[in-house]
Steps between C-alpha positions, in 0.01 A plus 500: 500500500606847468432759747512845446402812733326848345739845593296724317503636149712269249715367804461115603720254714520144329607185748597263239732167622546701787646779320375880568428688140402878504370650220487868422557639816332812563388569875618776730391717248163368487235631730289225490805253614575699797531243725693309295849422633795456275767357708226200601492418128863337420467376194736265327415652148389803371327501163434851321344569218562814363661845692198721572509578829197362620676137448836618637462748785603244774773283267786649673409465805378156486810375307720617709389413834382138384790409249212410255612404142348785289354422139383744241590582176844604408468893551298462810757284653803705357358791714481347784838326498608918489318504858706236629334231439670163395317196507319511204343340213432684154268384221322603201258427266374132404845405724438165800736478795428227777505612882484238734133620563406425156558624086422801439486683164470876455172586266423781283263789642364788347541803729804763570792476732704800627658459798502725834781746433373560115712192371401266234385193631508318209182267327253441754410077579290280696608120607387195482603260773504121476520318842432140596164630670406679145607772258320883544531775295617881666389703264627801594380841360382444148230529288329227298738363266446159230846391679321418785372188264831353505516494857189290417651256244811470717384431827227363752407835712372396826420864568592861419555830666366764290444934476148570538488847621496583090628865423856430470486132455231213414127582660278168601348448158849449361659315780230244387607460153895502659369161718322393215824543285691324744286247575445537865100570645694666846606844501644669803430879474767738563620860405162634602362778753870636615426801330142712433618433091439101533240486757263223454188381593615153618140327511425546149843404342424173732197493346589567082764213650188269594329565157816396319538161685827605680577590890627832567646494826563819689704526777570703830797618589681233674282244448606186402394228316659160355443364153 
């Protein structure tokens, strides 16, 4: 099984073989993750996506207190290896690498990526992870793509984490064709309600969810669940 704990916005903590994944960090900044604390996290791995700073704010920190293994694409990681931070992965498009969590392989997404300090951080991705317990699919920010069909053809999606807040990435309707796509009938929301732009009304995006035969689950901070 794989267990994974809601931190608010895009961020989630994966225990996979015992392992402690992060993705997309992004919680001292966040008002609604307030009582979040970092140091508890520890992760053994952090996985970004691209270097906006709502999926980066708390990288640093994280990294360097925990020693996690930090994977992104090659500009993302590049800029943090100028903040001092060495133990890390980089990837790009369409490339595999296997952690001893699982394979992961760094997807295409359609969305922007500028880091912090102005920087570019490169072409923005999502992942797909293949455990022993199942393979998901991070999204990341994007918007509906066909690619997201070869995820499909290429693997067995358990389940995915996908944008819903629309505005600057996928809205409900299309995170149903994305599932669809990639042949998974569970979606776990993220990248919603953080800020008044992607504010959603949660009960009917569970609802358009309901109509299309798939299960939208939405969950509070902290919260956990196992899968």
């Amino acid at each position: 099984m794989i267990e994974l704990t809601y931190f608010g916005h895009s961020t989630f903590l994966f225990v996979i073989d015992g392992k402690k994944v992060l993705f997309d960090p992004f919680i001292t900044p966040n008002e609604l993750a307030k009582g979040v604390d970092i140091k508890a996290l520890n992760p053994d791995y952090i996985l970004v996506t691209h270097g906006h700073e709502d999926h980066v704010a708390d990288v640093e920190t994280i990294a360097k207190e925990s020693g996690a293994m930090l994977v992104s694409n090659f500009e993302v990681v590049s800029w943090f290896q100028e903040k001092g931070i060495e133990n890390v992965h980089p990837m790009n498009h369409g490339g595999s690498k296997s952690f001893d969590f699982g394979k992961v392989k760094y997807v295409n997404a359609i969305h922007s990526s500028t880091l912090p300090d102005g920087s570019g951080g490169g072409n923005p991705g999502g992942f797909v992870v293949k455990t022993k317990s199942g393979t998901f699919y991070y999204a990341g920010d994007t918007a509906l793509t066909y690619d997201m069909k070869l995820i499909g053809e290429e693997s067995d999606i358990k389940f995915s984490l996908m944008p819903i807040g629309d505005n600057f990435t996928m809205g409900i309707e299309d995170a149903i064709k994305a599932a669809d796509f990639v042949g998974t009938n569970v979606i776990i929301g993220m990248h919603y309600d953080t800020f008044p732009y992607i504010e959603i009304d949660k009960e009917a995006a569970k609802e358009k969810a309901k109509k299309a035969d798939k299960e939208l689950i939405i969950l509070e901070i902290g919260e956990k669940i196992t899968l």
